Amino acid sequence: MSGISELIDTFATEYGKTPKKLKIIDAFMVYALLTAAAQFAYMMLVGTFPFNSFLAGLLCSLAFFSLTASLRMQSDPANKDFEGLSPERAYADYVLANMVLFLAAWNYIG
């Protein structure tokens, strides 16, 4: 049991060093997952009558999570894979990808 508490303490200490901008993006990712979970729970309780709407909402939430994770990777100063990419470019790519995602989801709802 001490191994788990040590792990949690180490995680909290290291996560405390994370820049505030990345913590906000992390909170946004948690929101996207909670939205997908709420939609799935609603589907389990009520049913899937407008199935297109359910699929569009659930897949849009999961794809939004994935795009936000990509933004977090590109915005992290510790990540050297995206060293030449400016934060403005990463954000512009994120906005454009989300516009395409939401347009596709909107069209799929019918």
Short mmCIF file of C-alpha atoms in Angstrom, two decimals:
data_model
loop_
_atom_site.label_atom_id
_atom_site.label_comp_id
_atom_site.label_asym_id
_atom_site.label_seq_id
_atom_site.Cartn_x
_atom_site.Cartn_y
_atom_site.Cartn_z
CA MET A 1 0.00 0.00 0.00
CA SER A 2 2.92 2.34 0.61
CA GLY A 3 3.97 1.88 -3.02
CA ILE A 4 0.67 3.31 -4.22
CA SER A 5 0.82 6.30 -1.89
CA GLU A 6 4.43 6.91 -2.93
CA LEU A 7 3.37 6.76 -6.56
CA ILE A 8 0.56 9.26 -5.96
CA ASP A 9 2.89 11.59 -4.06
CA THR A 10 5.49 11.44 -6.83
CA PHE A 11 2.82 12.11 -9.45
CA ALA A 12 1.45 15.09 -7.51
CA THR A 13 4.94 16.52 -7.03
CA GLU A 14 5.90 16.15 -10.69
CA TYR A 15 2.52 17.37 -11.98
CA GLY A 16 2.89 20.45 -9.79
CA LYS A 17 5.84 21.44 -12.00
CA THR A 18 3.62 21.38 -15.11
CA PRO A 19 2.96 24.80 -16.66
CA LYS A 20 -0.48 26.29 -16.06
CA LYS A 21 -1.30 26.30 -19.78
CA LEU A 22 -0.87 22.53 -19.94
CA LYS A 23 -2.98 22.03 -16.81
CA ILE A 24 -5.81 23.94 -18.48
CA ILE A 25 -5.51 21.70 -21.54
CA ASP A 26 -5.55 18.64 -19.24
CA ALA A 27 -8.76 19.89 -17.61
CA PHE A 28 -10.26 20.33 -21.08
CA MET A 29 -9.33 16.74 -21.91
CA VAL A 30 -10.98 15.48 -18.73
CA TYR A 31 -14.11 17.44 -19.69
CA ALA A 32 -14.14 15.77 -23.13
CA LEU A 33 -13.89 12.30 -21.57
CA LEU A 34 -16.60 13.08 -19.02
CA THR A 35 -18.87 14.29 -21.83
CA ALA A 36 -18.32 11.03 -23.73
CA ALA A 37 -18.98 9.02 -20.55
CA ALA A 38 -22.20 10.95 -19.89
CA GLN A 39 -23.39 10.31 -23.45
CA PHE A 40 -22.60 6.62 -23.14
CA ALA A 41 -24.40 6.39 -19.78
CA TYR A 42 -27.43 8.17 -21.27
CA MET A 43 -27.44 5.68 -24.14
CA MET A 44 -27.32 2.75 -21.70
CA LEU A 45 -30.19 4.16 -19.63
CA VAL A 46 -32.50 5.57 -22.29
CA GLY A 47 -31.60 3.77 -25.49
CA THR A 48 -30.24 4.63 -28.89
CA PHE A 49 -33.32 5.94 -30.67
CA PRO A 50 -31.59 8.69 -32.64
CA PHE A 51 -28.57 6.45 -33.26
CA ASN A 52 -26.92 8.91 -35.65
CA SER A 53 -27.06 11.60 -32.99
CA PHE A 54 -25.59 9.26 -30.38
CA LEU A 55 -22.74 8.20 -32.66
CA ALA A 56 -22.02 11.76 -33.75
CA GLY A 57 -21.93 13.03 -30.17
CA LEU A 58 -19.85 10.18 -28.76
CA LEU A 59 -17.34 10.05 -31.58
CA CYS A 60 -17.09 13.83 -31.65
CA SER A 61 -16.26 13.87 -27.93
CA LEU A 62 -13.61 11.18 -28.35
CA ALA A 63 -12.10 12.82 -31.43
CA PHE A 64 -12.11 16.16 -29.59
CA PHE A 65 -10.17 14.47 -26.78
CA SER A 66 -7.68 13.12 -29.31
CA LEU A 67 -7.19 16.51 -30.98
CA THR A 68 -6.73 18.18 -27.59
CA ALA A 69 -4.14 15.55 -26.63
CA SER A 70 -2.31 16.42 -29.85
CA LEU A 71 -2.44 20.11 -28.94
CA ARG A 72 -1.03 19.30 -25.51
CA MET A 73 1.84 17.35 -27.02
CA GLN A 74 2.64 20.20 -29.40
CA SER A 75 2.37 22.85 -26.65
CA ASP A 76 4.56 21.08 -24.11
CA PRO A 77 7.95 22.84 -23.95
CA ALA A 78 9.56 19.63 -22.63
CA ASN A 79 8.56 17.73 -25.78
CA LYS A 80 11.44 18.07 -28.23
CA ASP A 81 9.59 16.37 -31.11
CA PHE A 82 7.78 19.61 -31.98
CA GLU A 83 10.65 22.00 -31.33
CA GLY A 84 10.33 23.94 -34.60
CA LEU A 85 6.55 24.35 -34.33
CA SER A 86 5.32 27.65 -32.94
CA PRO A 87 2.46 27.66 -30.40
CA GLU A 88 0.41 29.82 -32.77
CA ARG A 89 0.75 27.24 -35.52
CA ALA A 90 -0.22 24.40 -33.17
CA TYR A 91 -3.29 26.32 -32.02
CA ALA A 92 -4.28 27.20 -35.60
CA ASP A 93 -4.02 23.52 -36.60
CA TYR A 94 -6.13 22.60 -33.58
CA VAL A 95 -8.85 25.12 -34.43
CA LEU A 96 -8.97 24.06 -38.08
CA ALA A 97 -9.13 20.35 -37.21
CA ASN A 98 -11.93 21.00 -34.71
CA MET A 99 -13.89 22.98 -37.30
CA VAL A 100 -13.67 20.06 -39.72
CA LEU A 101 -14.59 17.61 -36.94
CA PHE A 102 -17.65 19.56 -35.82
CA LEU A 103 -18.80 20.10 -39.41
CA ALA A 104 -18.57 16.36 -40.06
CA ALA A 105 -20.44 15.56 -36.82
CA TRP A 106 -23.11 18.14 -37.62
CA ASN A 107 -23.63 16.65 -41.08
CA TYR A 108 -23.75 13.13 -39.66
CA ILE A 109 -26.52 14.02 -37.23
CA GLY A 110 -28.70 14.63 -40.26
#
